[in-house]
Amino acid sequence: MKNIIIFGAPGSGKGTYSDEIVAKYNMGHISTGDVLRAQIKAGTELGKTAQGYIDNGQLLPDELMIDILADAYDKFPAGKGVIFDGFPRTIPQAEALKKMLAERGHDMGMMIELVVEEDVLMARLLNRAKEQGRADDNEETIKKRFAVYHSQTAPLSEWFAKEGIRNTLAWAELGSKEAMLEAIFNTIEKQA
Ligand code: AMP
């Protein structure tokens, strides 16, 4: 199975669709946000560092994230397809991912971008705050996360296009979770 990078703004559904992809294709899954939240819960040094950034809606330093990602990737059997969810979020992270995979004789596989309008994202995240109580799902931090997304992460979309692996799926055209999921599965199967 090829690797998959699932890409999109906070609230675009990266985690939800990753779970569905994992269930269908038996892939590995690395959510860097989940890794950091687990470290916070366990009270580790990394968790303490991560907390300040997450609470402020800021990204952790690239070098730290790249190490975390490589460690997580190497826990899967070589060649098992992995979904990267929440990574890369900057161009240096993307370049480091490409290099880390090349060093292992692997490649990035395909990137799937979930495009969702900001009012829909905000409504979803406020709803998630009620259901899951994530500390960074409050209006003030969400706005900061959107700003960080626009300035640091969104430019990566073009970077993936230049790599020739971008697939864009738009919520505005698909309109439901079921339609989105079907489009995701079609995209994966076209390229597998
Ligand atoms: P997420 O669950 O993917 O929305 O991530 C929650 C928070 O974890 C982000 O707002 C960042 O503070 C941090 N984080 C997760 N992934 C990364 C990454 N690839 N680079 C930097 N910070 C990250």
Coordinates of C-alpha atoms and ligand atoms in Angstrom, one line a residue:
M1 CA 0.0 0.0 0.0
K2 CA 1.2 3.5 -0.8
N3 CA 1.7 6.1 1.9
I4 CA -1.0 8.8 2.1
I5 CA -0.7 12.3 3.3
I6 CA -4.0 13.6 4.4
F7 CA -4.0 17.4 4.3
G8 CA -6.4 20.2 5.3
A9 CA -7.3 22.9 7.8
P10 CA -8.2 22.2 11.4
G11 CA -11.7 20.6 11.4
S12 CA -11.4 19.4 7.7
G13 CA -11.9 15.8 8.8
K14 CA -8.4 14.5 8.6
G15 CA -8.7 12.3 11.7
T16 CA -12.2 11.1 11.0
Y17 CA -11.4 10.0 7.4
S18 CA -8.0 8.6 8.4
D19 CA -9.9 6.2 10.8
E20 CA -12.1 5.1 7.9
I21 CA -9.1 4.6 5.6
V22 CA -7.2 2.6 8.3
A23 CA -10.3 0.4 8.8
K24 CA -10.7 -0.3 5.1
Y25 CA -7.1 -0.8 3.9
N26 CA -5.4 -1.9 7.2
M27 CA -2.8 0.9 7.0
G28 CA -0.6 2.5 9.7
H29 CA -1.7 5.8 11.0
I30 CA 0.4 8.6 12.5
S31 CA -1.5 11.6 13.9
T32 CA 1.1 14.0 15.2
G33 CA -1.6 15.8 17.2
D34 CA -2.6 12.5 18.9
V35 CA 1.1 11.7 19.6
L36 CA 1.5 15.1 21.3
R37 CA -1.8 14.9 23.3
A38 CA -0.7 11.4 24.6
Q39 CA 2.6 12.9 25.7
I40 CA 0.8 15.7 27.5
K41 CA -1.5 13.1 29.2
A42 CA 1.6 11.1 30.3
G43 CA 3.2 14.2 31.7
T44 CA 6.5 13.8 29.8
E45 CA 9.0 16.6 29.1
L46 CA 7.9 16.6 25.4
G47 CA 4.3 16.8 26.6
K48 CA 5.2 19.9 28.8
T49 CA 6.8 21.6 25.8
A50 CA 4.0 20.7 23.5
Q51 CA 1.3 22.0 25.8
G52 CA 2.4 25.7 25.5
Y53 CA 2.4 25.6 21.7
I54 CA -0.9 23.7 21.5
D55 CA -2.8 26.0 23.9
N56 CA -1.6 28.9 21.8
G57 CA -2.6 27.4 18.5
Q58 CA 1.1 27.5 17.4
L59 CA 3.2 24.9 15.7
L60 CA 5.9 23.1 17.5
P61 CA 9.5 23.6 16.1
D62 CA 10.1 21.6 12.9
E63 CA 13.2 19.7 14.2
L64 CA 11.2 18.3 17.1
M65 CA 8.3 17.3 14.9
I66 CA 10.6 15.6 12.3
D67 CA 12.2 13.5 15.1
I68 CA 8.8 12.5 16.5
L69 CA 7.6 11.6 13.0
A70 CA 10.6 9.5 12.1
D71 CA 10.3 7.6 15.4
A72 CA 6.6 6.9 14.8
Y73 CA 7.2 5.8 11.2
D74 CA 9.9 3.3 12.1
K75 CA 7.5 1.5 14.5
F76 CA 5.6 0.2 11.6
P77 CA 6.8 -2.8 9.5
A78 CA 8.8 -1.5 6.5
G79 CA 6.6 -1.1 3.5
K80 CA 3.3 -1.0 5.4
G81 CA 1.4 2.0 4.0
V82 CA 1.1 4.8 6.5
I83 CA -1.3 7.7 6.7
F84 CA 0.3 11.0 7.8
D85 CA -2.4 13.0 9.5
G86 CA -1.4 16.5 10.7
F87 CA 2.1 16.2 9.2
P88 CA 3.7 17.9 7.3
R89 CA 2.5 21.3 8.3
T90 CA 5.4 23.4 6.9
I91 CA 7.6 23.3 3.9
P92 CA 10.7 22.2 5.9
Q93 CA 8.6 19.4 7.4
A94 CA 7.5 18.3 3.9
E95 CA 11.1 18.3 2.7
A96 CA 12.2 16.4 5.7
L97 CA 9.5 13.8 5.2
K98 CA 10.5 13.3 1.6
K99 CA 14.1 12.8 2.6
M100 CA 13.3 10.5 5.6
L101 CA 11.2 8.3 3.3
A102 CA 13.8 8.3 0.5
E103 CA 16.5 7.2 3.0
R104 CA 14.3 4.1 3.6
G105 CA 13.6 3.5 -0.1
H106 CA 10.0 4.7 0.3
D107 CA 8.1 7.7 -1.1
M108 CA 5.3 10.0 -0.1
G109 CA 2.7 8.1 -2.2
M110 CA -0.3 10.4 -2.6
M111 CA -1.5 13.6 -0.9
I112 CA -5.3 14.1 -0.4
E113 CA -6.3 17.6 0.4
L114 CA -9.7 18.2 2.0
V115 CA -10.9 21.7 1.1
V116 CA -13.6 23.0 3.5
E117 CA -14.9 26.6 3.9
E118 CA -13.9 28.4 7.1
D119 CA -17.5 28.9 8.5
V120 CA -18.1 25.1 8.2
L121 CA -14.7 24.4 9.9
M122 CA -15.5 26.8 12.8
A123 CA -18.9 25.3 13.4
R124 CA -17.4 21.8 13.4
L125 CA -14.6 22.7 15.8
L126 CA -17.0 24.4 18.2
N127 CA -19.2 21.3 18.1
R128 CA -16.1 19.1 18.7
A129 CA -15.3 21.2 21.7
K130 CA -18.7 20.3 23.2
E131 CA -18.4 16.6 22.4
Q132 CA -14.7 15.9 23.1
G133 CA -13.6 18.9 25.3
R134 CA -10.3 19.5 23.4
A135 CA -8.7 22.4 25.1
D136 CA -7.6 24.1 21.8
D137 CA -11.1 24.0 20.4
N138 CA -12.2 27.3 21.7
E139 CA -13.0 30.3 19.4
E140 CA -9.9 32.3 20.2
T141 CA -7.4 29.4 19.7
I142 CA -9.3 28.2 16.6
K143 CA -8.8 31.6 15.0
K144 CA -5.1 31.4 15.8
R145 CA -4.9 27.9 14.3
F146 CA -6.6 29.1 11.1
A147 CA -4.1 32.0 10.9
V148 CA -1.2 29.6 11.3
Y149 CA -2.8 27.3 8.8
H150 CA -3.1 30.1 6.2
S151 CA 0.4 31.4 6.7
Q152 CA 2.5 28.3 7.3
T153 CA 0.6 25.2 6.1
A154 CA -1.6 26.2 3.1
P155 CA 1.4 27.1 0.9
L156 CA 2.3 23.4 1.1
S157 CA -0.6 22.6 -1.2
E158 CA 1.4 24.0 -4.1
W159 CA 4.5 22.2 -3.0
F160 CA 2.6 18.9 -3.3
A161 CA 1.2 19.9 -6.6
K162 CA 4.7 20.4 -7.9
E163 CA 5.6 17.0 -6.6
G164 CA 2.8 15.7 -8.8
I165 CA 0.9 13.9 -5.9
R166 CA -1.9 16.4 -5.0
N167 CA -5.5 15.3 -5.1
T168 CA -8.0 17.9 -4.1
L169 CA -11.5 17.1 -2.8
A170 CA -13.9 19.9 -2.0
W171 CA -16.6 19.7 0.7
A172 CA -18.6 22.3 -1.2
E173 CA -18.9 20.0 -4.2
L174 CA -19.3 16.7 -2.4
G175 CA -21.6 18.0 0.4
S176 CA -21.7 14.9 2.8
K177 CA -19.4 12.7 4.8
E178 CA -20.5 9.7 2.7
A179 CA -19.7 11.4 -0.6
M180 CA -16.4 12.7 0.7
L181 CA -15.5 9.2 1.9
E182 CA -16.4 7.6 -1.4
A183 CA -14.3 10.2 -3.3
I184 CA -11.4 9.5 -0.9
F185 CA -11.6 5.7 -1.5
N186 CA -11.8 6.3 -5.3
T187 CA -8.7 8.5 -5.2
I188 CA -6.8 5.8 -3.3
E189 CA -7.9 3.0 -5.5
K190 CA -7.1 4.9 -8.7
Q191 CA -3.5 5.2 -7.5
A192 CA -2.9 2.1 -5.6
Ligands
AMP1 P1 -4.0 18.5 15.4 O1 -4.6 17.5 16.3 O2 -3.4 17.9 14.2 O3 -5.0 19.6 15.0 O4 -2.8 19.2 16.2 C1 -3.0 19.9 17.4 C2 -1.8 20.8 17.7 O5 -0.6 20.0 17.8 C3 -1.5 21.8 16.6 O6 -2.3 23.0 16.7 C4 0.0 22.1 16.9 O7 0.2 22.9 18.0 C5 0.5 20.7 17.3 N1 1.0 19.9 16.1 C6 0.4 18.8 15.5 N2 1.1 18.4 14.4 C7 2.1 19.3 14.2 C8 3.1 19.5 13.3 N3 3.2 18.6 12.2 N4 4.0 20.5 13.4 C9 3.9 21.4 14.4 N5 2.9 21.3 15.4 C10 2.0 20.3 15.3

